[in-house]
Amino acid sequence: MSTTAARPAPDSPLGKLMAALPRAGTVEWIGVRPARDTAMVAVESAQASTGGGLTGDRYKGGNGKRGITLIQAEHLPVIAALAGHEHVAPDTLRRNLVVSGIPLVALKGRRFRVGGLVLEGTESCDPCSRMEDALGPGGYNAMRGHGGLCARIVEGGIVRVGDAVEAL
């Protein structure tokens, strides 16, 4: 099933509710994974290629559905609390972008702009088994429902810390 098949008609009452977002978000952190099983590298900006991924990131998007991964900054303290930590650093969770101020779940199946990029939310970014090592026992479950969003890169460009995140 496509991500758009389950969406209500845009002019329906539910469609209108799902389209209304309180405000734009902000890119708080950017990270790339240069190789498998290596630490992420925080960067101030990154180039993204259409249908691919971020320059310097080992994961180049594969089938295009996971060209870039995003997580909400507001979920980091929740994940930390559920995993029994005071805080969790963004690189621990291995997502490319940490954004604040916008509910990522509302961008699933939609196109949105992040700085110079146009992305399309494709699927939830579920945690992987590595979260047990990163967060300790139960780390996988601490992230469930808080793992963020995978997105396809529809229009490449540059994304920078501080850029706006806006639904199109």
PDB file of N, CA and C in Angstrom, residues 17-77:
ATOM      1  N   LEU A  17      -7.941  18.701   8.810  1.00  0.00           N
ATOM      2  CA  LEU A  17      -7.270  18.646  10.110  1.00  0.00           C
ATOM      3  C   LEU A  17      -5.838  18.143   9.958  1.00  0.00           C
ATOM      4  N   MET A  18      -5.661  17.100   9.135  1.00  0.00           N
ATOM      5  CA  MET A  18      -4.330  16.518   8.967  1.00  0.00           C
ATOM      6  C   MET A  18      -3.384  17.450   8.218  1.00  0.00           C
ATOM      7  N   ALA A  19      -3.923  18.370   7.425  1.00  0.00           N
ATOM      8  CA  ALA A  19      -3.096  19.302   6.660  1.00  0.00           C
ATOM      9  C   ALA A  19      -2.679  20.531   7.468  1.00  0.00           C
ATOM     10  N   ALA A  20      -3.377  20.792   8.558  1.00  0.00           N
ATOM     11  CA  ALA A  20      -3.109  21.995   9.346  1.00  0.00           C
ATOM     12  C   ALA A  20      -1.973  21.746  10.330  1.00  0.00           C
ATOM     13  N   LEU A  21      -0.894  22.483  10.167  1.00  0.00           N
ATOM     14  CA  LEU A  21       0.236  22.381  11.089  1.00  0.00           C
ATOM     15  C   LEU A  21       0.376  23.701  11.834  1.00  0.00           C
ATOM     16  N   PRO A  22       0.721  23.646  13.124  1.00  0.00           N
ATOM     17  CA  PRO A  22       0.756  24.860  13.926  1.00  0.00           C
ATOM     18  C   PRO A  22       1.838  25.853  13.514  1.00  0.00           C
ATOM     19  N   ARG A  23       2.960  25.342  13.000  1.00  0.00           N
ATOM     20  CA  ARG A  23       4.060  26.237  12.626  1.00  0.00           C
ATOM     21  C   ARG A  23       5.109  25.439  11.880  1.00  0.00           C
ATOM     22  N   ALA A  24       6.073  26.157  11.341  1.00  0.00           N
ATOM     23  CA  ALA A  24       7.214  25.499  10.697  1.00  0.00           C
ATOM     24  C   ALA A  24       8.161  24.990  11.774  1.00  0.00           C
ATOM     25  N   GLY A  25       8.975  24.037  11.407  1.00  0.00           N
ATOM     26  CA  GLY A  25       9.988  23.518  12.316  1.00  0.00           C
ATOM     27  C   GLY A  25      11.351  24.077  11.977  1.00  0.00           C
ATOM     28  N   THR A  26      12.371  23.591  12.685  1.00  0.00           N
ATOM     29  CA  THR A  26      13.742  24.050  12.511  1.00  0.00           C
ATOM     30  C   THR A  26      14.694  22.863  12.564  1.00  0.00           C
ATOM     31  N   VAL A  27      15.700  22.865  11.691  1.00  0.00           N
ATOM     32  CA  VAL A  27      16.748  21.850  11.739  1.00  0.00           C
ATOM     33  C   VAL A  27      17.677  22.206  12.893  1.00  0.00           C
ATOM     34  N   GLU A  28      17.817  21.301  13.859  1.00  0.00           N
ATOM     35  CA  GLU A  28      18.643  21.526  15.044  1.00  0.00           C
ATOM     36  C   GLU A  28      20.016  20.865  14.954  1.00  0.00           C
ATOM     37  N   TRP A  29      20.108  19.779  14.177  1.00  0.00           N
ATOM     38  CA  TRP A  29      21.345  18.999  14.123  1.00  0.00           C
ATOM     39  C   TRP A  29      21.347  18.199  12.836  1.00  0.00           C
ATOM     40  N   ILE A  30      22.525  18.029  12.250  1.00  0.00           N
ATOM     41  CA  ILE A  30      22.701  17.215  11.040  1.00  0.00           C
ATOM     42  C   ILE A  30      23.843  16.248  11.297  1.00  0.00           C
ATOM     43  N   GLY A  31      23.657  14.994  10.915  1.00  0.00           N
ATOM     44  CA  GLY A  31      24.711  14.001  11.073  1.00  0.00           C
ATOM     45  C   GLY A  31      24.778  13.054   9.887  1.00  0.00           C
ATOM     46  N   VAL A  32      25.983  12.607   9.582  1.00  0.00           N
ATOM     47  CA  VAL A  32      26.186  11.608   8.531  1.00  0.00           C
ATOM     48  C   VAL A  32      26.931  10.420   9.111  1.00  0.00           C
ATOM     49  N   ARG A  33      26.703   9.252   8.519  1.00  0.00           N
ATOM     50  CA  ARG A  33      27.343   8.015   8.935  1.00  0.00           C
ATOM     51  C   ARG A  33      28.337   7.626   7.847  1.00  0.00           C
ATOM     52  N   PRO A  34      29.629   7.895   8.040  1.00  0.00           N
ATOM     53  CA  PRO A  34      30.597   7.640   6.967  1.00  0.00           C
ATOM     54  C   PRO A  34      30.766   6.168   6.615  1.00  0.00           C
ATOM     55  N   ALA A  35      30.559   5.271   7.547  1.00  0.00           N
ATOM     56  CA  ALA A  35      30.712   3.838   7.294  1.00  0.00           C
ATOM     57  C   ALA A  35      29.880   3.074   8.311  1.00  0.00           C
ATOM     58  N   ARG A  36      29.642   1.814   8.005  1.00  0.00           N
ATOM     59  CA  ARG A  36      28.883   0.954   8.916  1.00  0.00           C
ATOM     60  C   ARG A  36      29.647   0.809  10.237  1.00  0.00           C
ATOM     61  N   ASP A  37      28.910   0.820  11.323  1.00  0.00           N
ATOM     62  CA  ASP A  37      29.485   0.609  12.659  1.00  0.00           C
ATOM     63  C   ASP A  37      30.532   1.644  13.051  1.00  0.00           C
ATOM     64  N   THR A  38      30.416   2.858  12.508  1.00  0.00           N
ATOM     65  CA  THR A  38      31.298   3.944  12.931  1.00  0.00           C
ATOM     66  C   THR A  38      30.437   5.061  13.505  1.00  0.00           C
ATOM     67  N   ALA A  39      31.078   5.903  14.278  1.00  0.00           N
ATOM     68  CA  ALA A  39      30.360   7.023  14.895  1.00  0.00           C
ATOM     69  C   ALA A  39      29.853   7.982  13.823  1.00  0.00           C
ATOM     70  N   MET A  40      28.728   8.609  14.110  1.00  0.00           N
ATOM     71  CA  MET A  40      28.206   9.637  13.212  1.00  0.00           C
ATOM     72  C   MET A  40      29.076  10.875  13.328  1.00  0.00           C
ATOM     73  N   VAL A  41      29.064  11.671  12.268  1.00  0.00           N
ATOM     74  CA  VAL A  41      29.813  12.919  12.231  1.00  0.00           C
ATOM     75  C   VAL A  41      28.793  14.053  12.143  1.00  0.00           C
ATOM     76  N   ALA A  42      28.816  14.946  13.119  1.00  0.00           N
ATOM     77  CA  ALA A  42      27.927  16.106  13.093  1.00  0.00           C
ATOM     78  C   ALA A  42      28.495  17.140  12.125  1.00  0.00           C
ATOM     79  N   VAL A  43      27.617  17.718  11.294  1.00  0.00           N
ATOM     80  CA  VAL A  43      28.018  18.729  10.329  1.00  0.00           C
ATOM     81  C   VAL A  43      27.058  19.912  10.415  1.00  0.00           C
ATOM     82  N   GLU A  44      27.505  21.062   9.986  1.00  0.00           N
ATOM     83  CA  GLU A  44      26.652  22.255   9.988  1.00  0.00           C
ATOM     84  C   GLU A  44      25.770  22.332   8.751  1.00  0.00           C
ATOM     85  N   SER A  45      26.194  21.652   7.661  1.00  0.00           N
ATOM     86  CA  SER A  45      25.409  21.614   6.434  1.00  0.00           C
ATOM     87  C   SER A  45      25.763  20.352   5.675  1.00  0.00           C
ATOM     88  N   ALA A  46      24.869  19.969   4.755  1.00  0.00           N
ATOM     89  CA  ALA A  46      25.110  18.775   3.948  1.00  0.00           C
ATOM     90  C   ALA A  46      24.422  18.931   2.603  1.00  0.00           C
ATOM     91  N   GLN A  47      25.054  18.392   1.596  1.00  0.00           N
ATOM     92  CA  GLN A  47      24.493  18.334   0.246  1.00  0.00           C
ATOM     93  C   GLN A  47      23.682  17.045   0.139  1.00  0.00           C
ATOM     94  N   ALA A  48      22.513  17.126  -0.478  1.00  0.00           N
ATOM     95  CA  ALA A  48      21.668  15.955  -0.688  1.00  0.00           C
ATOM     96  C   ALA A  48      21.379  15.813  -2.171  1.00  0.00           C
ATOM     97  N   SER A  49      21.380  14.578  -2.646  1.00  0.00           N
ATOM     98  CA  SER A  49      21.130  14.333  -4.064  1.00  0.00           C
ATOM     99  C   SER A  49      19.727  13.778  -4.274  1.00  0.00           C
ATOM    100  N   THR A  50      19.085  14.226  -5.350  1.00  0.00           N
ATOM    101  CA  THR A  50      17.750  13.764  -5.693  1.00  0.00           C
ATOM    102  C   THR A  50      17.747  12.250  -5.831  1.00  0.00           C
ATOM    103  N   GLY A  51      16.815  11.594  -5.154  1.00  0.00           N
ATOM    104  CA  GLY A  51      16.695  10.149  -5.219  1.00  0.00           C
ATOM    105  C   GLY A  51      17.787   9.398  -4.483  1.00  0.00           C
ATOM    106  N   GLY A  52      18.705  10.117  -3.834  1.00  0.00           N
ATOM    107  CA  GLY A  52      19.820   9.480  -3.148  1.00  0.00           C
ATOM    108  C   GLY A  52      19.819   9.804  -1.681  1.00  0.00           C
ATOM    109  N   GLY A  53      20.967  10.254  -1.187  1.00  0.00           N
ATOM    110  CA  GLY A  53      21.114  10.553   0.226  1.00  0.00           C
ATOM    111  C   GLY A  53      22.010  11.759   0.428  1.00  0.00           C
ATOM    112  N   LEU A  54      22.543  11.890   1.628  1.00  0.00           N
ATOM    113  CA  LEU A  54      23.430  13.000   1.963  1.00  0.00           C
ATOM    114  C   LEU A  54      24.869  12.655   1.588  1.00  0.00           C
ATOM    115  N   THR A  55      25.579  13.618   1.048  1.00  0.00           N
ATOM    116  CA  THR A  55      26.990  13.433   0.748  1.00  0.00           C
ATOM    117  C   THR A  55      27.721  13.124   2.056  1.00  0.00           C
ATOM    118  N   GLY A  56      28.544  12.083   2.027  1.00  0.00           N
ATOM    119  CA  GLY A  56      29.283  11.684   3.219  1.00  0.00           C
ATOM    120  C   GLY A  56      28.583  10.650   4.074  1.00  0.00           C
ATOM    121  N   ASP A  57      27.326  10.326   3.731  1.00  0.00           N
ATOM    122  CA  ASP A  57      26.579   9.326   4.483  1.00  0.00           C
ATOM    123  C   ASP A  57      26.667   7.998   3.753  1.00  0.00           C
ATOM    124  N   ARG A  58      26.979   6.949   4.469  1.00  0.00           N
ATOM    125  CA  ARG A  58      27.150   5.644   3.827  1.00  0.00           C
ATOM    126  C   ARG A  58      25.853   5.126   3.222  1.00  0.00           C
ATOM    127  N   TYR A  59      24.736   5.542   3.784  1.00  0.00           N
ATOM    128  CA  TYR A  59      23.446   5.072   3.293  1.00  0.00           C
ATOM    129  C   TYR A  59      22.944   6.057   2.259  1.00  0.00           C
ATOM    130  N   LYS A  60      22.997   5.693   1.021  1.00  0.00           N
ATOM    131  CA  LYS A  60      22.663   6.612  -0.069  1.00  0.00           C
ATOM    132  C   LYS A  60      21.213   6.539  -0.520  1.00  0.00           C
ATOM    133  N   GLY A  61      20.365   5.949   0.284  1.00  0.00           N
ATOM    134  CA  GLY A  61      18.952   5.959  -0.049  1.00  0.00           C
ATOM    135  C   GLY A  61      18.399   4.673  -0.606  1.00  0.00           C
ATOM    136  N   GLY A  62      19.246   3.766  -1.052  1.00  0.00           N
ATOM    137  CA  GLY A  62      18.767   2.478  -1.547  1.00  0.00           C
ATOM    138  C   GLY A  62      17.655   2.627  -2.563  1.00  0.00           C
ATOM    139  N   ASN A  63      16.440   2.247  -2.182  1.00  0.00           N
ATOM    140  CA  ASN A  63      15.304   2.345  -3.092  1.00  0.00           C
ATOM    141  C   ASN A  63      14.721   3.752  -3.122  1.00  0.00           C
ATOM    142  N   GLY A  64      15.364   4.684  -2.468  1.00  0.00           N
ATOM    143  CA  GLY A  64      14.896   6.063  -2.471  1.00  0.00           C
ATOM    144  C   GLY A  64      13.941   6.402  -1.348  1.00  0.00           C
ATOM    145  N   LYS A  65      13.338   5.395  -0.717  1.00  0.00           N
ATOM    146  CA  LYS A  65      12.385   5.656   0.362  1.00  0.00           C
ATOM    147  C   LYS A  65      13.062   6.146   1.626  1.00  0.00           C
ATOM    148  N   ARG A  66      14.353   5.883   1.747  1.00  0.00           N
ATOM    149  CA  ARG A  66      15.064   6.198   2.982  1.00  0.00           C
ATOM    150  C   ARG A  66      16.318   7.026   2.673  1.00  0.00           C
ATOM    151  N   GLY A  67      16.166   8.009   1.812  1.00  0.00           N
ATOM    152  CA  GLY A  67      17.295   8.846   1.439  1.00  0.00           C
ATOM    153  C   GLY A  67      17.820   9.657   2.606  1.00  0.00           C
ATOM    154  N   ILE A  68      16.927  10.007   3.506  1.00  0.00           N
ATOM    155  CA  ILE A  68      17.293  10.818   4.664  1.00  0.00           C
ATOM    156  C   ILE A  68      16.368  10.439   5.813  1.00  0.00           C
ATOM    157  N   THR A  69      16.894  10.455   7.031  1.00  0.00           N
ATOM    158  CA  THR A  69      16.073  10.115   8.196  1.00  0.00           C
ATOM    159  C   THR A  69      16.006  11.317   9.129  1.00  0.00           C
ATOM    160  N   LEU A  70      14.841  11.508   9.721  1.00  0.00           N
ATOM    161  CA  LEU A  70      14.597  12.643  10.598  1.00  0.00           C
ATOM    162  C   LEU A  70      14.020  12.158  11.917  1.00  0.00           C
ATOM    163  N   ILE A  71      14.323  12.879  12.981  1.00  0.00           N
ATOM    164  CA  ILE A  71      13.734  12.607  14.282  1.00  0.00           C
ATOM    165  C   ILE A  71      13.428  13.944  14.948  1.00  0.00           C
ATOM    166  N   GLN A  72      12.389  13.965  15.747  1.00  0.00           N
ATOM    167  CA  GLN A  72      11.997  15.189  16.451  1.00  0.00           C
ATOM    168  C   GLN A  72      12.846  15.407  17.683  1.00  0.00           C
ATOM    169  N   ALA A  73      13.337  16.622  17.841  1.00  0.00           N
ATOM    170  CA  ALA A  73      14.110  16.978  19.031  1.00  0.00           C
ATOM    171  C   ALA A  73      13.283  16.760  20.292  1.00  0.00           C
ATOM    172  N   GLU A  74      11.983  17.001  20.208  1.00  0.00           N
ATOM    173  CA  GLU A  74      11.103  16.848  21.364  1.00  0.00           C
ATOM    174  C   GLU A  74      11.032  15.402  21.845  1.00  0.00           C
ATOM    175  N   HIS A  75      11.392  14.448  20.990  1.00  0.00           N
ATOM    176  CA  HIS A  75      11.339  13.038  21.378  1.00  0.00           C
ATOM    177  C   HIS A  75      12.615  12.560  22.058  1.00  0.00           C
ATOM    178  N   LEU A  76      13.699  13.308  21.936  1.00  0.00           N
ATOM    179  CA  LEU A  76      14.955  12.871  22.561  1.00  0.00           C
ATOM    180  C   LEU A  76      14.824  12.722  24.078  1.00  0.00           C
ATOM    181  N   PRO A  77      14.217  13.677  24.799  1.00  0.00           N
ATOM    182  CA  PRO A  77      14.058  13.488  26.243  1.00  0.00           C
ATOM    183  C   PRO A  77      13.117  12.333  26.599  1.00  0.00           C
TER     184      PRO A  77
END
